Short mmCIF file of C-alpha atoms and ligand atoms in Angstrom, two decimals:
data_model
loop_
_atom_site.label_atom_id
_atom_site.label_comp_id
_atom_site.label_asym_id
_atom_site.label_seq_id
_atom_site.Cartn_x
_atom_site.Cartn_y
_atom_site.Cartn_z
CA MET A 5 -1.97 -31.50 -22.37
CA SER A 6 1.72 -32.19 -21.98
CA SER A 7 2.81 -32.98 -18.43
CA ALA A 8 6.31 -31.90 -19.42
CA LEU A 9 5.19 -28.27 -19.15
CA MET A 10 5.90 -27.31 -15.55
CA PRO A 11 6.09 -23.83 -14.02
CA GLN A 12 8.89 -22.99 -11.61
CA PRO A 13 8.50 -24.28 -8.02
CA GLY A 14 6.29 -22.02 -5.92
CA ILE A 15 4.27 -20.59 -8.80
CA MET A 16 1.27 -22.89 -8.33
CA GLU A 17 1.18 -22.01 -4.61
CA ILE A 18 0.28 -18.43 -5.49
CA ALA A 19 -3.35 -17.58 -4.67
CA LEU A 20 -4.59 -14.99 -7.16
CA TYR A 21 -4.84 -11.48 -5.71
CA GLU A 22 -8.42 -10.25 -5.54
CA GLY A 23 -8.87 -6.53 -6.03
CA GLY A 24 -11.57 -4.61 -4.18
CA ALA A 25 -15.01 -5.21 -5.68
CA ASP A 26 -16.70 -2.33 -7.49
CA LYS A 27 -20.10 -3.84 -8.33
CA ILE A 28 -23.07 -5.23 -6.42
CA PRO A 29 -25.48 -7.34 -8.47
CA GLY A 30 -28.77 -5.48 -8.86
CA VAL A 31 -27.55 -2.24 -7.28
CA GLN A 32 -27.19 0.76 -9.60
CA GLN A 33 -25.39 3.39 -7.55
CA VAL A 34 -22.56 2.01 -5.48
CA ILE A 35 -19.92 3.70 -3.38
CA LYS A 36 -16.61 1.83 -3.58
CA LEU A 37 -14.73 1.87 -0.29
CA SER A 38 -12.77 -1.34 -0.85
CA SER A 39 -9.43 -0.30 -2.38
CA ASN A 40 -8.22 2.70 -0.33
CA GLU A 41 -8.63 5.01 -3.29
CA ASN A 42 -8.76 8.80 -3.09
CA PRO A 43 -12.46 9.77 -3.28
CA TYR A 44 -11.55 13.25 -4.59
CA GLY A 45 -9.71 11.81 -7.59
CA PRO A 46 -6.32 12.92 -8.92
CA SER A 47 -5.05 16.48 -9.06
CA PRO A 48 -6.60 18.32 -12.04
CA ARG A 49 -3.01 19.11 -13.05
CA ALA A 50 -2.24 15.39 -13.30
CA ILE A 51 -5.23 14.86 -15.59
CA GLU A 52 -4.14 17.79 -17.74
CA ALA A 53 -0.54 16.53 -18.00
CA ALA A 54 -1.68 12.99 -18.80
CA THR A 55 -4.03 14.27 -21.49
CA ARG A 56 -1.31 16.40 -23.07
CA SER A 57 1.06 13.42 -23.14
CA LEU A 58 -1.28 11.33 -25.28
CA ALA A 59 -0.42 13.11 -28.55
CA ALA A 60 3.10 11.64 -28.30
CA MET A 61 2.00 8.04 -27.79
CA HIS A 62 3.83 6.96 -30.94
CA ARG A 63 7.12 7.77 -29.17
CA TYR A 64 8.83 5.47 -26.70
CA PRO A 65 8.94 6.99 -23.22
CA PRO A 66 12.13 8.05 -21.40
CA THR A 67 13.81 5.00 -19.90
CA ASP A 68 15.40 6.78 -16.94
CA HIS A 69 12.32 8.66 -15.59
CA ALA A 70 14.68 11.58 -14.95
CA GLU A 71 12.01 14.28 -14.80
CA LEU A 72 9.77 12.30 -12.46
CA ARG A 73 12.66 11.34 -10.17
CA GLN A 74 13.73 14.99 -10.03
CA ALA A 75 10.18 16.09 -9.16
CA ILE A 76 9.93 13.49 -6.36
CA GLY A 77 13.37 14.48 -5.09
CA ASP A 78 12.46 18.18 -5.08
CA VAL A 79 9.23 17.71 -3.13
CA LEU A 80 10.46 15.13 -0.61
CA GLY A 81 14.08 16.25 -0.31
CA LEU A 82 15.46 12.95 -1.65
CA ASP A 83 18.49 12.30 -3.88
CA PRO A 84 16.98 11.59 -7.35
CA SER A 85 19.87 9.28 -8.24
CA ARG A 86 18.71 6.90 -5.47
CA LEU A 87 15.11 6.69 -6.71
CA ILE A 88 13.64 4.02 -9.00
CA CYS A 89 10.15 4.18 -10.51
CA GLY A 90 7.81 1.31 -11.28
CA ALA A 91 4.32 0.35 -12.38
CA GLY A 92 2.91 0.83 -8.91
CA SER A 93 4.94 0.05 -5.82
CA ASP A 94 3.86 -3.54 -6.51
CA GLU A 95 6.44 -3.60 -9.28
CA ILE A 96 9.18 -2.36 -6.92
CA ILE A 97 8.20 -5.14 -4.47
CA ALA A 98 8.49 -7.64 -7.34
CA PHE A 99 11.91 -6.24 -8.36
CA LEU A 100 13.14 -6.62 -4.78
CA CYS A 101 12.04 -10.26 -4.57
CA GLN A 102 13.36 -11.09 -8.04
CA ALA A 103 16.74 -9.50 -7.34
CA TYR A 104 17.34 -10.57 -3.73
CA ALA A 105 15.39 -13.77 -3.03
CA GLY A 106 15.32 -17.17 -4.71
CA PRO A 107 14.94 -20.87 -3.90
CA GLY A 108 16.04 -21.62 -0.34
CA ASP A 109 15.76 -17.97 0.73
CA GLU A 110 13.17 -16.55 3.10
CA VAL A 111 11.03 -13.44 2.77
CA LEU A 112 9.71 -12.27 6.13
CA TYR A 113 6.72 -10.03 6.99
CA PRO A 114 4.18 -9.52 9.82
CA GLU A 115 1.18 -11.85 9.87
CA HIS A 116 -1.36 -9.23 8.73
CA GLY A 117 1.05 -7.91 6.08
CA PHE A 118 0.16 -6.95 2.50
CA LEU A 119 -0.58 -10.02 0.32
CA MET A 120 1.82 -8.93 -2.44
CA TYR A 121 4.83 -9.79 -0.23
CA LYS A 122 3.84 -13.45 -0.23
CA ILE A 123 2.88 -13.46 -3.91
CA SER A 124 6.15 -11.84 -5.03
CA ALA A 125 8.22 -14.10 -2.77
CA LEU A 126 6.59 -17.23 -4.25
CA ALA A 127 6.96 -15.86 -7.79
CA ALA A 128 10.71 -15.58 -7.14
CA GLY A 129 10.86 -19.17 -5.82
CA ALA A 130 11.56 -18.01 -2.26
CA THR A 131 9.84 -19.12 0.95
CA PRO A 132 7.39 -16.65 2.54
CA VAL A 133 7.51 -16.49 6.35
CA ALA A 134 4.96 -14.64 8.51
CA ALA A 135 5.85 -13.46 12.03
CA PRO A 136 3.14 -12.89 14.65
CA GLU A 137 1.83 -9.42 15.44
CA THR A 138 0.77 -8.18 18.86
CA ALA A 139 -2.72 -6.67 18.98
CA ARG A 140 -2.69 -6.02 15.20
CA ARG A 141 0.59 -4.14 15.41
CA THR A 142 3.98 -4.98 13.87
CA ASP A 143 6.05 -6.74 16.55
CA VAL A 144 9.74 -6.02 16.02
CA ASP A 145 10.83 -8.67 18.53
CA ALA A 146 8.78 -11.32 16.72
CA LEU A 147 10.33 -10.31 13.39
CA LEU A 148 13.85 -10.43 14.85
CA ALA A 149 13.11 -13.85 16.37
CA ALA A 150 11.87 -15.15 12.99
CA ALA A 151 14.85 -13.82 11.01
CA THR A 152 17.43 -16.45 10.07
CA ASP A 153 20.61 -16.59 7.98
CA ARG A 154 18.32 -17.43 5.04
CA THR A 155 16.25 -14.25 5.42
CA ARG A 156 16.87 -11.95 2.45
CA LEU A 157 13.99 -9.46 2.69
CA VAL A 158 11.85 -8.16 5.55
CA PHE A 159 8.74 -6.21 4.50
CA VAL A 160 7.06 -3.85 6.96
CA ALA A 161 4.27 -1.53 5.83
CA ASN A 162 4.15 1.55 8.04
CA PRO A 163 1.33 2.48 8.44
CA ASN A 164 0.20 -1.08 7.81
CA ASN A 165 -2.64 -2.20 5.56
CA PRO A 166 -5.19 -3.53 6.57
CA THR A 167 -4.66 -2.74 10.27
CA GLY A 168 -3.93 1.00 9.92
CA THR A 169 -1.50 0.81 12.84
CA MET A 170 2.03 2.17 12.89
CA VAL A 171 5.31 1.62 14.73
CA GLY A 172 7.76 4.38 15.65
CA MET A 173 11.18 5.07 14.16
CA GLU A 174 12.96 3.78 17.28
CA GLU A 175 11.36 0.38 16.71
CA LEU A 176 12.21 0.37 12.99
CA THR A 177 15.78 1.41 13.76
CA ARG A 178 16.06 -1.45 16.25
CA LEU A 179 14.79 -3.83 13.56
CA ALA A 180 17.27 -2.55 10.94
CA GLU A 181 20.14 -2.86 13.44
CA GLY A 182 19.17 -6.34 14.62
CA LEU A 183 18.65 -8.10 11.29
CA PRO A 184 21.18 -10.64 9.98
CA PRO A 185 23.71 -9.10 7.56
CA ALA A 186 22.19 -10.65 4.41
CA ALA A 187 18.69 -9.27 5.08
CA LEU A 188 17.33 -6.06 3.54
CA LEU A 189 14.56 -4.18 5.39
CA VAL A 190 11.84 -2.82 3.10
CA LEU A 191 9.64 -0.08 4.54
CA ASP A 192 6.42 -0.06 2.51
CA GLY A 193 5.24 3.54 2.66
CA ALA A 194 2.04 3.22 0.63
CA TYR A 195 0.29 5.28 3.33
CA ALA A 196 3.26 7.35 4.56
CA GLU A 197 1.84 10.51 2.92
CA PHE A 198 -1.16 10.41 5.26
CA VAL A 199 1.04 10.82 8.35
CA ASP A 200 2.01 14.40 9.19
CA GLY A 201 5.74 14.82 9.59
CA TYR A 202 6.66 11.19 8.72
CA ASP A 203 9.41 10.79 6.11
CA GLY A 204 8.64 7.12 5.44
CA GLY A 205 11.98 6.17 6.96
CA ALA A 206 14.13 8.29 4.59
CA ALA A 207 16.51 9.36 7.38
CA LEU A 208 17.04 5.75 8.44
CA ILE A 209 17.72 4.77 4.82
CA ASP A 210 20.30 7.55 4.50
CA ALA A 211 22.02 6.42 7.69
CA ARG A 212 22.30 2.72 6.78
CA ASP A 213 22.97 0.35 3.87
CA ASN A 214 20.29 -2.28 4.62
CA VAL A 215 17.02 -0.31 4.39
CA VAL A 216 14.90 0.75 1.39
CA MET A 217 11.39 2.16 1.07
CA THR A 218 8.61 1.78 -1.46
CA ARG A 219 6.07 4.54 -2.12
CA THR A 220 3.09 4.94 -4.41
CA PHE A 221 0.94 7.41 -6.32
CA SER A 222 -2.06 5.08 -5.91
CA LYS A 223 -3.34 6.24 -2.53
CA LEU A 224 -3.02 9.93 -1.54
CA TYR A 225 -2.35 11.02 -5.13
CA GLY A 226 -5.38 9.20 -6.53
CA LEU A 227 -3.55 7.57 -9.47
CA GLY A 228 -4.13 3.87 -8.72
CA GLY A 229 -5.56 3.23 -12.17
CA LEU A 230 -2.45 4.59 -13.86
CA ARG A 231 0.07 2.44 -11.91
CA ILE A 232 3.00 4.51 -10.62
CA GLY A 233 5.18 3.86 -7.60
CA TYR A 234 8.79 4.26 -6.62
CA GLY A 235 11.56 3.03 -4.38
CA TYR A 236 14.30 4.90 -2.50
CA GLY A 237 17.39 3.29 -1.05
CA PRO A 238 21.15 2.98 -0.97
CA LYS A 239 22.80 3.53 -4.35
CA ALA A 240 24.00 -0.10 -4.51
CA VAL A 241 20.45 -1.44 -4.05
CA ILE A 242 18.90 0.94 -6.61
CA ASP A 243 21.61 -0.10 -9.07
CA VAL A 244 20.65 -3.77 -8.59
CA LEU A 245 16.93 -3.07 -9.05
CA ASN A 246 17.52 -1.07 -12.23
CA ARG A 247 19.11 -4.17 -13.79
CA VAL A 248 15.87 -6.18 -13.50
CA ARG A 249 13.63 -3.23 -14.45
CA GLY A 250 12.35 -3.20 -18.02
CA PRO A 251 13.59 -0.05 -19.81
CA PHE A 252 10.05 1.05 -20.77
CA ASN A 253 8.23 0.02 -17.59
CA LEU A 254 6.49 3.42 -17.30
CA SER A 255 4.65 5.07 -20.18
CA GLN A 256 4.99 8.74 -21.03
CA THR A 257 1.49 9.23 -19.60
CA GLN A 258 2.36 7.62 -16.28
CA GLN A 259 5.49 9.73 -15.96
CA ALA A 260 3.72 12.97 -16.92
CA ALA A 261 0.77 12.46 -14.56
CA ALA A 262 2.95 11.55 -11.58
CA THR A 263 5.34 14.47 -12.19
CA ALA A 264 2.40 16.89 -12.14
CA ALA A 265 0.70 15.18 -9.19
CA ILE A 266 3.64 15.33 -6.81
CA ALA A 267 4.24 19.01 -7.59
CA ASP A 268 0.63 19.89 -6.67
CA THR A 269 1.27 20.00 -2.94
CA ASP A 270 -1.81 22.17 -2.22
CA TYR A 271 -4.09 19.49 -3.61
CA ALA A 272 -2.26 16.74 -1.69
CA ASP A 273 -2.58 18.78 1.52
CA TYR A 274 -6.31 19.20 0.91
CA CYS A 275 -6.84 15.44 0.38
CA ARG A 276 -4.73 14.59 3.44
CA ALA A 277 -6.66 16.98 5.70
CA GLU A 278 -10.11 15.88 4.50
CA THR A 279 -9.19 12.22 4.85
CA ALA A 280 -7.88 12.66 8.40
CA LYS A 281 -10.97 14.65 9.41
CA TRP A 282 -13.49 12.09 8.12
CA ARG A 283 -11.42 9.10 9.21
CA ASP A 284 -11.44 10.29 12.80
CA TRP A 285 -15.13 11.21 12.57
CA LEU A 286 -16.05 7.77 11.22
CA ALA A 287 -13.94 5.93 13.80
CA GLN A 288 -15.72 7.80 16.60
CA ALA A 289 -19.16 7.29 15.08
CA LEU A 290 -18.59 3.52 14.85
CA GLU A 291 -17.03 3.31 18.30
CA ALA A 292 -20.17 4.98 19.69
CA VAL A 293 -22.34 2.13 18.36
CA GLY A 294 -20.05 -0.64 19.58
CA VAL A 295 -17.76 -1.13 16.58
CA PRO A 296 -14.21 -0.27 17.69
CA SER A 297 -11.09 0.19 15.57
CA ASP A 298 -7.43 0.83 16.32
CA PRO A 299 -6.33 4.44 15.74
CA SER A 300 -5.58 4.45 12.00
CA PHE A 301 -2.79 6.36 10.32
CA GLY A 302 -3.94 5.52 6.78
CA ASN A 303 -6.96 6.39 4.61
CA PHE A 304 -9.06 3.54 5.97
CA ILE A 305 -10.15 2.05 9.27
CA LEU A 306 -10.28 -1.59 10.33
CA ALA A 307 -13.69 -2.00 11.98
CA ARG A 308 -13.84 -4.87 14.49
CA PHE A 309 -16.96 -6.96 15.10
CA ALA A 310 -17.79 -9.62 17.68
CA ASP A 311 -16.98 -12.45 15.28
CA ALA A 312 -16.76 -13.39 11.60
CA ALA A 313 -20.53 -13.97 11.38
CA GLU A 314 -21.32 -10.45 12.57
CA ALA A 315 -18.75 -8.92 10.22
CA GLU A 316 -20.25 -10.81 7.29
CA ALA A 317 -23.80 -9.85 8.24
CA CYS A 318 -22.80 -6.20 8.48
CA ASP A 319 -21.02 -6.45 5.11
CA ARG A 320 -24.25 -7.77 3.58
CA LYS A 321 -26.23 -4.90 5.11
CA LEU A 322 -23.70 -2.41 3.71
CA GLN A 323 -23.99 -4.00 0.26
CA GLU A 324 -27.78 -3.80 0.35
CA ASN A 325 -27.26 -0.10 0.82
CA GLY A 326 -24.83 0.21 -2.06
CA LEU A 327 -21.67 0.37 0.05
CA ILE A 328 -18.70 -1.84 -0.84
CA VAL A 329 -16.07 -2.34 1.86
CA ARG A 330 -13.32 -4.96 2.11
CA ARG A 331 -13.53 -8.30 3.87
CA VAL A 332 -10.10 -9.16 5.24
CA ALA A 333 -10.39 -12.84 6.19
CA GLY A 334 -7.50 -13.45 3.77
CA TYR A 335 -5.34 -11.31 6.07
CA GLY A 336 -6.25 -13.42 9.10
CA LEU A 337 -8.87 -10.91 10.25
CA PRO A 338 -12.26 -12.59 9.55
CA HIS A 339 -14.04 -10.57 12.28
CA CYS A 340 -13.05 -7.24 10.70
CA LEU A 341 -14.07 -5.08 7.74
CA ARG A 342 -11.66 -2.59 6.21
CA ILE A 343 -13.46 0.61 5.25
CA SER A 344 -11.73 3.14 3.00
CA ILE A 345 -12.37 6.76 3.92
CA GLY A 346 -14.63 8.27 1.30
CA ASP A 347 -15.94 11.83 1.17
CA GLU A 348 -18.28 13.27 3.82
CA ALA A 349 -21.43 11.84 2.26
CA ALA A 350 -19.93 8.35 2.01
CA CYS A 351 -18.68 8.38 5.61
CA ARG A 352 -22.07 9.55 6.90
CA ARG A 353 -23.80 6.80 4.94
CA VAL A 354 -21.47 4.10 6.28
CA ALA A 355 -21.97 5.33 9.84
CA ALA A 356 -25.77 5.40 9.45
CA VAL A 357 -26.00 1.90 7.97
CA ILE A 358 -23.70 0.35 10.62
CA ALA A 359 -25.59 2.16 13.42
CA ALA A 360 -28.89 0.78 12.08
CA PHE A 361 -27.35 -2.70 11.75
CA LYS A 362 -26.18 -2.67 15.37
CA ALA A 363 -29.50 -1.26 16.62
CA ALA A 364 -31.44 -4.00 14.81
CA ALA A 365 -29.23 -6.70 16.34
CA ALA A 366 -29.54 -5.33 19.90
C1 PLP B 221 -1.95 -0.23 -2.02
C2 PLP B 221 -0.71 -0.77 -1.42
C3 PLP B 221 0.49 -0.90 -2.14
C4 PLP B 221 0.71 -0.59 -3.52
O1 PLP B 221 0.01 -0.32 -4.45
P1 PLP B 221 0.47 0.10 -5.90
O2 PLP B 221 -0.79 0.56 -6.48
O3 PLP B 221 1.07 -1.09 -6.56
O4 PLP B 221 1.49 1.19 -5.72
C5 PLP B 221 1.62 -1.36 -1.50
N1 PLP B 221 1.58 -1.70 -0.22
C6 PLP B 221 0.48 -1.59 0.50
C7 PLP B 221 0.54 -1.97 1.93
C8 PLP B 221 -0.71 -1.15 -0.07
O5 PLP B 221 -1.81 -1.08 0.67
#
């Protein structure tokens, strides 16, 4: 092997992202609650549109995603010319880091923030910086204190994954106003659709030139396997991101499915309502047996245990019963388990297994 072959600085510091598990050795029927997926699946209209698109797979897809951007704009009341689409919002996060951060620059995020911020910052050669949170909640003062004249990007997921907590628009406005002039605030709205009446920060974006948001079809819309996300921001920022975007980054099938999915607002409303109902039911059921969680605004809850050993023991008990949830030690939360909200049967099974686990330990 030639030692002359060297990757760019930072690349070898990247720890590979581990997706949520979907298998348990020796267990036939598992319920996967480890990736915040929609248990009801995508809109039937999205499946139909994707299927129809396949006959044209010999054709290159549209490069400008015009139809999809128009559909998103129509449903959310956003200017389509200030939208950019990507292969999941992960790709928009990567575009942002590639375009705005490089060696010597800092990319800032809260300590329990999404792992892709760190990975994308390192891939761009930039320095990731984590600011402390207060009681598992984004701390705007800590972020402002950690921002320097080298800060180029500040990522805040609202609601946050894996904590499920949220900060209000006054706080986010204060953050946008207080950042150094060379820093862009990125509001990651992967779970924004689960919050009634929340625009993901669109009004703040329209009022300023230093805020963008990322959104996804992977969570509420149930299209995680197809990879579609988007960004919304000031025209100047979207213009920059389009320069690093590959012209054919979204297939015809991705574009067709997402266009149909966002237009099916009845189906989205149904999934949102069911998720909220069973999320709140599960949180109460676990609280009642001594497993608390912060009020969650996403499609998951972060269950807290006495310590890492108890969380791991409970995870093993869940696995024995065919239930896969997410360990979040990698997010600095070794005493917690993140549980995606499944359908009624899945939530009842989780509650029963955790209740039995706690009763056996008592
Ligand atoms: C799931 C998730 C995403 C993005 O997922 P994509 O499938 O790439 O759109 C982004 N941010 C957070 C916080 C997430 O949990």
